[in-house]
Amino acid sequence: MKYKSGFVTIIGNPNVGKSTLFNNLLDYELSIVTSKSQTTRDSIKGIITTDNYQIVLSDTPGHVEASYMLHSKMNKNIFSSLEGSDLIIYVTDIYEKIVNNRLIEAVNKLEIPIYFLVNKKDQLKEKKYLPSVEYSTFSDYDMVSADDKDDCKMILKKIVSYLPIHSPYYLNDDLTNKSERFIVSEIIRKEVFELYKKEVPYSTHIETESFKNEETLLSIYCYVYVETESQKMIVLGKNGSKIKIIGTNSRKKIEKMYDKKVFIDLTVKVLKWRNNNNFIKEKY
Ligand SMILES: Nc1nc2c(ncn2[C@@H]2O[C@H](COP(=O)(O)OP(=O)(O)OP(=O)(O)O)[C@@H](O)[C@H]2O)c(=O)[nH]1
Ligand SMILES: [Mg+2]
């Protein structure tokens, strides 16, 4: 059997379960998942390598109408990750009434096959509901649960059928295109998304300033950017109680990941970063 290898990109609106599917296809948590919309901000590649095939899988941010420079850059990143894909997985869920036609049209223009997935079937009540779209325009479609192992097995099998015969693009032990600094800052951002309400998670950017991985200790220094002084007060909490929770929870997760002692220092900074051209250009 000839080796198959190719690029597969997951796209869709926010909160439909793209990152959940991405992680479950990879079989480890690489992309952060929260119950909040617009969790993913940056495209991320995860690489699945077996004896017979290699899938270079990309998770992308949910496509939103841009109200900040950050969103425009996120959208730009989604469209640029379509190019060169061998297959696009378009994810919607059982709740979405309309699909994102701008995204679908962009894929059709590039003549890339679309595998259309309606996610969260486990939450279906008696009545079966499928979004009203022209199913004949898709190469394939299924109703699935991104959390379900059997569904993911089936999806993987279908993905492989779309891969061209090609040698692997990445080495055997390459797992992602992202740096350890990025992964660590994402783990911290997930904690921020889970601890704070309203606008704080959306106004926060985490930047790993220093990452020193020594034999017995991993030391991480991060900036936590927020947009206003009042958000800084919320993030810190009374006597720094809230930021301490973020630090402790993140530290425990990173210690588990690296199987060693971790030190984390978080410094909160105020900057109107979401509309700051230079900042967005440099970080996203
Ligand atoms: N019940 C159920 N919930 C799911 C399923 N897949 C994802 N979810 C939940 O849906 C929410 C959003 O999941 P994500 O994977 O972060 O969604 P996303 O499309 O990556 O979201 P953005 O990054 O904001 O674009 C989380 O609370 C998930 O646990 C599923 O198959 N069934
Ligand atoms: Mg996501």
mmCIF file of C-alpha atoms and ligand atoms in Angstrom:
data_model
loop_
_atom_site.group_PDB
_atom_site.id
_atom_site.type_symbol
_atom_site.label_atom_id
_atom_site.label_comp_id
_atom_site.label_asym_id
_atom_site.label_seq_id
_atom_site.Cartn_x
_atom_site.Cartn_y
_atom_site.Cartn_z
ATOM 1 C CA MET A 1 0.000 0.000 0.000
ATOM 2 C CA LYS A 2 1.352 3.450 -0.942
ATOM 3 C CA TYR A 3 1.805 6.043 1.795
ATOM 4 C CA LYS A 4 -0.861 8.785 1.978
ATOM 5 C CA SER A 5 -0.309 12.232 3.342
ATOM 6 C CA GLY A 6 -2.178 15.523 3.221
ATOM 7 C CA PHE A 7 -3.552 18.683 4.765
ATOM 8 C CA VAL A 8 -7.003 18.792 6.358
ATOM 9 C CA THR A 9 -8.523 21.973 7.786
ATOM 10 C CA ILE A 10 -11.431 22.222 10.212
ATOM 11 C CA ILE A 11 -13.581 25.345 9.790
ATOM 12 C CA GLY A 12 -16.973 26.653 10.883
ATOM 13 C CA ASN A 13 -18.734 29.169 13.100
ATOM 14 C CA PRO A 14 -17.684 29.629 16.749
ATOM 15 C CA ASN A 15 -18.606 27.135 19.470
ATOM 16 C CA VAL A 16 -19.764 24.283 17.214
ATOM 17 C CA GLY A 17 -17.064 21.867 18.469
ATOM 18 C CA LYS A 18 -14.179 22.277 16.014
ATOM 19 C CA SER A 19 -11.459 22.114 18.663
ATOM 20 C CA THR A 20 -13.190 19.214 20.426
ATOM 21 C CA LEU A 21 -13.158 17.280 17.164
ATOM 22 C CA PHE A 22 -9.536 18.296 16.486
ATOM 23 C CA ASN A 23 -8.404 17.043 19.920
ATOM 24 C CA ASN A 24 -10.364 13.805 19.672
ATOM 25 C CA LEU A 25 -9.000 13.011 16.217
ATOM 26 C CA LEU A 26 -5.486 13.622 17.552
ATOM 27 C CA ASP A 27 -6.356 11.771 20.763
ATOM 28 C CA TYR A 28 -4.830 14.422 23.026
ATOM 29 C CA GLU A 29 -5.777 17.931 24.121
ATOM 30 C CA LEU A 30 -3.762 20.272 21.934
ATOM 31 C CA SER A 31 -6.325 22.980 21.222
ATOM 32 C CA ILE A 32 -8.164 24.574 24.125
ATOM 33 C CA VAL A 33 -11.885 23.922 24.502
ATOM 34 C CA THR A 34 -14.272 25.938 26.671
ATOM 35 C CA SER A 35 -18.027 26.424 26.737
ATOM 36 C CA LYS A 36 -17.495 30.018 25.559
ATOM 37 C CA SER A 37 -17.710 31.119 21.947
ATOM 38 C CA GLN A 38 -14.521 32.368 20.203
ATOM 39 C CA THR A 39 -12.172 30.292 22.318
ATOM 40 C CA THR A 40 -9.729 29.519 19.502
ATOM 41 C CA ARG A 41 -7.873 32.583 18.218
ATOM 42 C CA ASP A 42 -5.010 31.148 16.235
ATOM 43 C CA SER A 43 -4.851 28.340 13.683
ATOM 44 C CA ILE A 44 -2.972 25.364 15.048
ATOM 45 C CA LYS A 45 -1.693 22.231 13.334
ATOM 46 C CA GLY A 46 -1.776 18.775 14.891
ATOM 47 C CA ILE A 47 -0.017 15.935 13.131
ATOM 48 C CA ILE A 48 -1.306 12.360 13.084
ATOM 49 C CA THR A 49 1.305 9.913 11.835
ATOM 50 C CA THR A 50 0.749 6.169 11.350
ATOM 51 C CA ASP A 51 2.535 3.493 9.301
ATOM 52 C CA ASN A 52 0.135 4.114 6.397
ATOM 53 C CA TYR A 53 -0.738 7.800 6.457
ATOM 54 C CA GLN A 54 -0.011 11.236 7.867
ATOM 55 C CA ILE A 55 -2.762 13.805 8.429
ATOM 56 C CA VAL A 56 -1.695 17.411 8.978
ATOM 57 C CA LEU A 57 -4.840 18.627 10.697
ATOM 58 C CA SER A 58 -5.535 22.322 11.284
ATOM 59 C CA ASP A 59 -7.935 23.752 13.829
ATOM 60 C CA THR A 60 -9.044 27.323 13.073
ATOM 61 C CA PRO A 61 -10.881 30.065 14.981
ATOM 62 C CA GLY A 62 -14.661 30.261 14.514
ATOM 63 C CA HIS A 63 -15.461 32.779 11.785
ATOM 64 C CA VAL A 64 -16.986 36.002 13.201
ATOM 65 C CA GLU A 65 -17.916 39.417 11.863
ATOM 66 C CA ALA A 66 -14.925 41.581 12.718
ATOM 67 C CA SER A 67 -15.396 44.202 15.429
ATOM 68 C CA TYR A 68 -11.706 44.454 16.325
ATOM 69 C CA MET A 69 -8.450 44.224 14.424
ATOM 70 C CA LEU A 70 -7.992 40.940 16.269
ATOM 71 C CA HIS A 71 -11.063 39.479 14.513
ATOM 72 C CA SER A 72 -9.950 40.713 11.076
ATOM 73 C CA LYS A 73 -6.625 38.972 11.609
ATOM 74 C CA MET A 74 -8.351 35.802 12.872
ATOM 75 C CA ASN A 75 -10.549 35.749 9.757
ATOM 76 C CA LYS A 76 -7.561 36.348 7.503
ATOM 77 C CA ASN A 77 -5.855 33.382 9.144
ATOM 78 C CA ILE A 78 -8.889 31.147 8.532
ATOM 79 C CA PHE A 79 -9.001 31.986 4.826
ATOM 80 C CA SER A 80 -5.262 31.527 4.399
ATOM 81 C CA SER A 81 -5.376 28.105 6.071
ATOM 82 C CA LEU A 82 -7.876 26.927 3.434
ATOM 83 C CA GLU A 83 -5.271 27.210 0.707
ATOM 84 C CA GLY A 84 -3.334 24.056 0.067
ATOM 85 C CA SER A 85 -5.816 21.866 1.959
ATOM 86 C CA ASP A 86 -6.686 18.482 0.476
ATOM 87 C CA LEU A 87 -9.921 18.354 2.445
ATOM 88 C CA ILE A 88 -11.998 20.834 4.425
ATOM 89 C CA ILE A 89 -14.082 19.628 7.337
ATOM 90 C CA TYR A 90 -16.932 22.091 7.802
ATOM 91 C CA VAL A 91 -18.423 21.720 11.281
ATOM 92 C CA THR A 92 -21.856 22.921 12.277
ATOM 93 C CA ASP A 93 -23.990 21.671 15.168
ATOM 94 C CA ILE A 94 -27.573 20.630 15.682
ATOM 95 C CA TYR A 95 -28.441 24.106 16.985
ATOM 96 C CA GLU A 96 -27.206 26.197 14.084
ATOM 97 C CA LYS A 97 -29.982 27.290 11.759
ATOM 98 C CA ILE A 98 -27.750 28.763 9.070
ATOM 99 C CA VAL A 99 -24.309 27.782 7.923
ATOM 100 C CA ASN A 100 -21.521 30.188 7.039
ATOM 101 C CA ASN A 101 -21.904 30.620 3.296
ATOM 102 C CA ARG A 102 -18.932 32.971 2.996
ATOM 103 C CA LEU A 103 -16.655 30.227 4.248
ATOM 104 C CA ILE A 104 -18.281 27.534 2.126
ATOM 105 C CA GLU A 105 -18.124 29.697 -1.007
ATOM 106 C CA ALA A 106 -14.436 30.390 -0.383
ATOM 107 C CA VAL A 107 -13.738 26.652 -0.208
ATOM 108 C CA ASN A 108 -15.799 25.977 -3.339
ATOM 109 C CA LYS A 109 -13.813 28.611 -5.213
ATOM 110 C CA LEU A 110 -10.649 26.742 -4.316
ATOM 111 C CA GLU A 111 -12.306 23.496 -5.493
ATOM 112 C CA ILE A 112 -11.430 21.656 -2.304
ATOM 113 C CA PRO A 113 -13.773 18.830 -1.249
ATOM 114 C CA ILE A 114 -15.922 19.573 1.817
ATOM 115 C CA TYR A 115 -16.791 16.969 4.435
ATOM 116 C CA PHE A 116 -19.800 18.487 6.230
ATOM 117 C CA LEU A 117 -20.315 17.467 9.849
ATOM 118 C CA VAL A 118 -23.337 18.220 12.012
ATOM 119 C CA ASN A 119 -21.985 17.932 15.551
ATOM 120 C CA LYS A 120 -23.482 17.334 19.039
ATOM 121 C CA LYS A 121 -25.892 14.595 17.928
ATOM 122 C CA ASP A 122 -25.833 13.332 21.534
ATOM 123 C CA GLN A 123 -27.959 16.365 22.427
ATOM 124 C CA LEU A 124 -30.623 15.560 19.874
ATOM 125 C CA LYS A 125 -34.079 15.085 21.304
ATOM 126 C CA GLU A 126 -36.557 12.875 19.425
ATOM 127 C CA LYS A 127 -36.930 15.103 16.421
ATOM 128 C CA LYS A 128 -34.052 14.774 13.961
ATOM 129 C CA TYR A 129 -32.899 18.108 12.735
ATOM 130 C CA LEU A 130 -30.461 18.800 9.960
ATOM 131 C CA PRO A 131 -29.572 22.337 8.858
ATOM 132 C CA SER A 132 -31.190 23.143 5.544
ATOM 133 C CA VAL A 133 -28.285 23.307 3.151
ATOM 134 C CA GLU A 134 -27.665 21.932 -0.300
ATOM 135 C CA TYR A 135 -26.149 18.594 0.757
ATOM 136 C CA SER A 136 -25.338 17.634 -2.812
ATOM 137 C CA THR A 137 -22.627 20.328 -2.885
ATOM 138 C CA PHE A 138 -20.637 18.458 -0.232
ATOM 139 C CA SER A 139 -18.383 15.513 -0.923
ATOM 140 C CA ASP A 140 -19.713 13.800 2.172
ATOM 141 C CA TYR A 141 -21.709 14.546 5.320
ATOM 142 C CA ASP A 142 -22.451 12.936 8.671
ATOM 143 C CA MET A 143 -24.174 13.699 11.930
ATOM 144 C CA VAL A 144 -21.735 13.016 14.763
ATOM 145 C CA SER A 145 -20.611 13.674 18.309
ATOM 146 C CA ALA A 146 -17.064 15.006 18.396
ATOM 147 C CA ASP A 147 -16.830 13.409 21.847
ATOM 148 C CA ASP A 148 -17.671 9.931 20.574
ATOM 149 C CA LYS A 149 -14.719 7.589 19.954
ATOM 150 C CA ASP A 150 -16.505 5.510 17.299
ATOM 151 C CA ASP A 151 -17.605 8.617 15.416
ATOM 152 C CA CYS A 152 -14.028 9.886 15.435
ATOM 153 C CA LYS A 153 -12.774 6.537 14.119
ATOM 154 C CA MET A 154 -15.285 6.738 11.291
ATOM 155 C CA ILE A 155 -14.314 10.365 10.524
ATOM 156 C CA LEU A 156 -10.605 9.440 10.467
ATOM 157 C CA LYS A 157 -11.278 6.644 8.005
ATOM 158 C CA LYS A 158 -13.137 9.018 5.702
ATOM 159 C CA ILE A 159 -10.397 11.657 5.989
ATOM 160 C CA VAL A 160 -7.779 9.106 4.936
ATOM 161 C CA SER A 161 -9.809 8.265 1.832
ATOM 162 C CA TYR A 162 -9.314 11.893 0.668
ATOM 163 C CA LEU A 163 -5.536 11.976 1.220
ATOM 164 C CA PRO A 164 -3.337 11.909 -1.859
ATOM 165 C CA ILE A 165 -0.519 9.406 -2.216
ATOM 166 C CA HIS A 166 2.446 11.338 -0.877
ATOM 167 C CA SER A 167 5.386 10.894 1.482
ATOM 168 C CA PRO A 168 4.977 12.392 4.984
ATOM 169 C CA TYR A 169 5.430 16.156 5.351
ATOM 170 C CA TYR A 170 6.529 16.001 8.973
ATOM 171 C CA LEU A 171 8.868 13.796 10.973
ATOM 172 C CA ASN A 172 7.444 10.845 12.887
ATOM 173 C CA ASP A 173 7.527 12.527 16.280
ATOM 174 C CA ASP A 174 6.379 16.012 15.218
ATOM 175 C CA LEU A 175 3.069 16.662 16.949
ATOM 176 C CA THR A 176 2.348 20.312 16.185
ATOM 177 C CA ASN A 177 3.679 23.434 14.445
ATOM 178 C CA LYS A 178 3.242 25.520 17.589
ATOM 179 C CA SER A 179 5.936 26.296 20.168
ATOM 180 C CA GLU A 180 5.915 25.148 23.780
ATOM 181 C CA ARG A 181 5.587 28.827 24.739
ATOM 182 C CA PHE A 182 2.346 29.025 22.764
ATOM 183 C CA ILE A 183 0.938 25.795 24.241
ATOM 184 C CA VAL A 184 1.692 26.992 27.772
ATOM 185 C CA SER A 185 0.081 30.392 27.175
ATOM 186 C CA GLU A 186 -3.003 28.622 25.801
ATOM 187 C CA ILE A 187 -3.290 26.481 28.948
ATOM 188 C CA ILE A 188 -3.288 29.700 30.992
ATOM 189 C CA ARG A 189 -5.809 31.346 28.630
ATOM 190 C CA LYS A 190 -8.158 28.408 29.096
ATOM 191 C CA GLU A 191 -8.104 29.025 32.856
ATOM 192 C CA VAL A 192 -8.898 32.702 32.204
ATOM 193 C CA PHE A 193 -11.845 31.705 29.990
ATOM 194 C CA GLU A 194 -13.148 29.423 32.714
ATOM 195 C CA LEU A 195 -12.675 31.689 35.737
ATOM 196 C CA TYR A 196 -13.852 35.087 34.525
ATOM 197 C CA LYS A 197 -17.212 36.128 33.130
ATOM 198 C CA LYS A 198 -18.360 38.612 30.493
ATOM 199 C CA GLU A 199 -15.726 40.554 28.590
ATOM 200 C CA VAL A 200 -12.583 39.701 30.564
ATOM 201 C CA PRO A 201 -11.675 36.486 28.669
ATOM 202 C CA TYR A 202 -12.119 38.283 25.344
ATOM 203 C CA SER A 203 -9.963 41.192 26.505
ATOM 204 C CA THR A 204 -7.118 38.987 27.663
ATOM 205 C CA HIS A 205 -4.003 37.987 25.772
ATOM 206 C CA ILE A 206 -1.363 35.767 27.356
ATOM 207 C CA GLU A 207 2.241 36.091 26.286
ATOM 208 C CA THR A 208 4.996 33.753 27.469
ATOM 209 C CA GLU A 209 7.981 36.044 27.996
ATOM 210 C CA SER A 210 10.411 33.499 29.365
ATOM 211 C CA PHE A 211 10.378 29.698 29.262
ATOM 212 C CA LYS A 212 13.266 27.931 30.951
ATOM 213 C CA ASN A 213 13.084 24.148 30.929
ATOM 214 C CA GLU A 214 15.774 22.882 33.305
ATOM 215 C CA GLU A 215 16.325 19.351 34.516
ATOM 216 C CA THR A 216 14.241 19.572 37.651
ATOM 217 C CA LEU A 217 12.274 22.785 37.160
ATOM 218 C CA LEU A 218 10.324 24.455 34.374
ATOM 219 C CA SER A 219 10.125 28.244 34.968
ATOM 220 C CA ILE A 220 7.561 30.241 33.027
ATOM 221 C CA TYR A 221 7.116 34.020 33.113
ATOM 222 C CA CYS A 222 4.015 35.390 31.392
ATOM 223 C CA TYR A 223 2.361 38.726 30.734
ATOM 224 C CA VAL A 224 -1.396 38.771 31.053
ATOM 225 C CA TYR A 225 -2.589 41.656 28.862
ATOM 226 C CA VAL A 226 -5.987 43.201 29.556
ATOM 227 C CA GLU A 227 -7.501 46.308 27.991
ATOM 228 C CA THR A 228 -8.482 48.486 30.989
ATOM 229 C CA GLU A 229 -7.467 49.212 34.588
ATOM 230 C CA SER A 230 -10.831 47.888 35.827
ATOM 231 C CA GLN A 231 -10.242 44.592 34.015
ATOM 232 C CA LYS A 232 -6.828 44.438 35.663
ATOM 233 C CA MET A 233 -8.513 44.741 39.086
ATOM 234 C CA ILE A 234 -10.940 41.937 38.174
ATOM 235 C CA VAL A 235 -8.162 39.689 36.897
ATOM 236 C CA LEU A 236 -6.052 40.238 40.016
ATOM 237 C CA GLY A 237 -8.986 39.822 42.436
ATOM 238 C CA LYS A 238 -8.897 40.882 46.083
ATOM 239 C CA ASN A 239 -5.285 40.696 47.303
ATOM 240 C CA GLY A 240 -4.369 38.878 44.099
ATOM 241 C CA SER A 241 -6.647 35.959 44.971
ATOM 242 C CA LYS A 242 -7.994 35.429 41.435
ATOM 243 C CA ILE A 243 -4.702 35.532 39.558
ATOM 244 C CA LYS A 244 -3.370 33.105 42.146
ATOM 245 C CA ILE A 245 -6.094 30.605 41.162
ATOM 246 C CA ILE A 246 -5.130 31.016 37.483
ATOM 247 C CA GLY A 247 -1.474 30.418 38.365
ATOM 248 C CA THR A 248 -2.138 27.370 40.554
ATOM 249 C CA ASN A 249 -4.542 25.674 38.117
ATOM 250 C CA SER A 250 -2.257 26.263 35.134
ATOM 251 C CA ARG A 251 0.793 25.112 37.073
ATOM 252 C CA LYS A 252 -0.898 21.809 37.987
ATOM 253 C CA LYS A 253 -1.795 21.142 34.347
ATOM 254 C CA ILE A 254 1.659 22.014 33.046
ATOM 255 C CA GLU A 255 3.315 19.909 35.772
ATOM 256 C CA LYS A 256 1.249 16.942 34.619
ATOM 257 C CA MET A 257 2.176 17.587 31.004
ATOM 258 C CA TYR A 258 5.926 17.857 31.663
ATOM 259 C CA ASP A 259 6.022 15.526 34.650
ATOM 260 C CA LYS A 260 8.200 17.952 36.614
ATOM 261 C CA LYS A 261 7.985 20.861 39.017
ATOM 262 C CA VAL A 262 6.750 24.086 37.429
ATOM 263 C CA PHE A 263 7.072 27.700 38.542
ATOM 264 C CA ILE A 264 4.736 30.279 36.982
ATOM 265 C CA ASP A 265 4.924 34.048 37.315
ATOM 266 C CA LEU A 266 2.014 36.085 35.918
ATOM 267 C CA THR A 267 2.275 39.871 35.480
ATOM 268 C CA VAL A 268 -0.874 41.756 34.483
ATOM 269 C CA LYS A 269 -0.411 44.590 31.983
ATOM 270 C CA VAL A 270 -2.912 47.098 30.599
ATOM 271 C CA LEU A 271 -2.862 47.748 26.850
ATOM 272 C CA LYS A 272 -5.608 48.358 24.287
ATOM 273 C CA TRP A 273 -4.182 45.426 22.339
ATOM 274 C CA ARG A 274 -7.185 44.181 20.330
ATOM 275 C CA ASN A 275 -7.109 47.239 18.065
ATOM 276 C CA ASN A 276 -3.352 47.727 18.185
ATOM 277 C CA ASN A 277 -2.070 47.084 14.697
ATOM 278 C CA ASN A 278 1.533 46.342 15.678
ATOM 279 C CA PHE A 279 0.526 44.069 18.547
ATOM 280 C CA ILE A 280 -1.906 42.031 16.412
ATOM 281 C CA LYS A 281 0.587 41.806 13.557
ATOM 282 C CA GLU A 282 3.308 40.570 15.866
ATOM 283 C CA LYS A 283 1.279 38.134 17.993
ATOM 284 C CA TYR A 284 -1.428 36.765 15.662
HETATM 285 N N1 LIG B 1 -22.788 17.693 23.882
HETATM 286 C C1 LIG B 1 -21.740 17.922 23.113
HETATM 287 N N2 LIG B 1 -21.006 19.019 23.334
HETATM 288 C C2 LIG B 1 -19.945 19.239 22.524
HETATM 289 C C3 LIG B 1 -19.604 18.351 21.480
HETATM 290 N N3 LIG B 1 -18.522 18.844 20.840
HETATM 291 C C4 LIG B 1 -18.198 19.992 21.480
HETATM 292 N N4 LIG B 1 -19.052 20.233 22.495
HETATM 293 C C5 LIG B 1 -19.029 21.384 23.427
HETATM 294 O O1 LIG B 1 -19.208 22.583 22.702
HETATM 295 C C6 LIG B 1 -18.490 23.665 23.303
HETATM 296 C C7 LIG B 1 -17.595 24.325 22.277
HETATM 297 O O2 LIG B 1 -16.595 23.402 21.867
HETATM 298 P P1 LIG B 1 -15.268 23.844 21.123
HETATM 299 O O3 LIG B 1 -14.616 22.602 20.666
HETATM 300 O O4 LIG B 1 -14.478 24.802 21.950
HETATM 301 O O5 LIG B 1 -15.887 24.628 19.890
HETATM 302 P P2 LIG B 1 -15.135 25.449 18.748
HETATM 303 O O6 LIG B 1 -15.929 25.292 17.500
HETATM 304 O O7 LIG B 1 -13.704 25.079 18.687
HETATM 305 O O8 LIG B 1 -15.292 26.946 19.289
HETATM 306 P P3 LIG B 1 -14.414 28.268 18.907
HETATM 307 O O9 LIG B 1 -12.986 27.971 19.200
HETATM 308 O O10 LIG B 1 -14.990 29.317 19.790
HETATM 309 O O11 LIG B 1 -14.670 28.566 17.470
HETATM 310 C C8 LIG B 1 -17.714 23.043 24.471
HETATM 311 O O12 LIG B 1 -18.449 23.258 25.647
HETATM 312 C C9 LIG B 1 -17.675 21.557 24.112
HETATM 313 O O13 LIG B 1 -17.564 20.717 25.229
HETATM 314 C C10 LIG B 1 -20.411 17.176 21.284
HETATM 315 O O14 LIG B 1 -20.203 16.344 20.403
HETATM 316 N N5 LIG B 1 -21.464 17.029 22.131
HETATM 317 MG MG MG B 2 -11.994 26.209 18.976
#
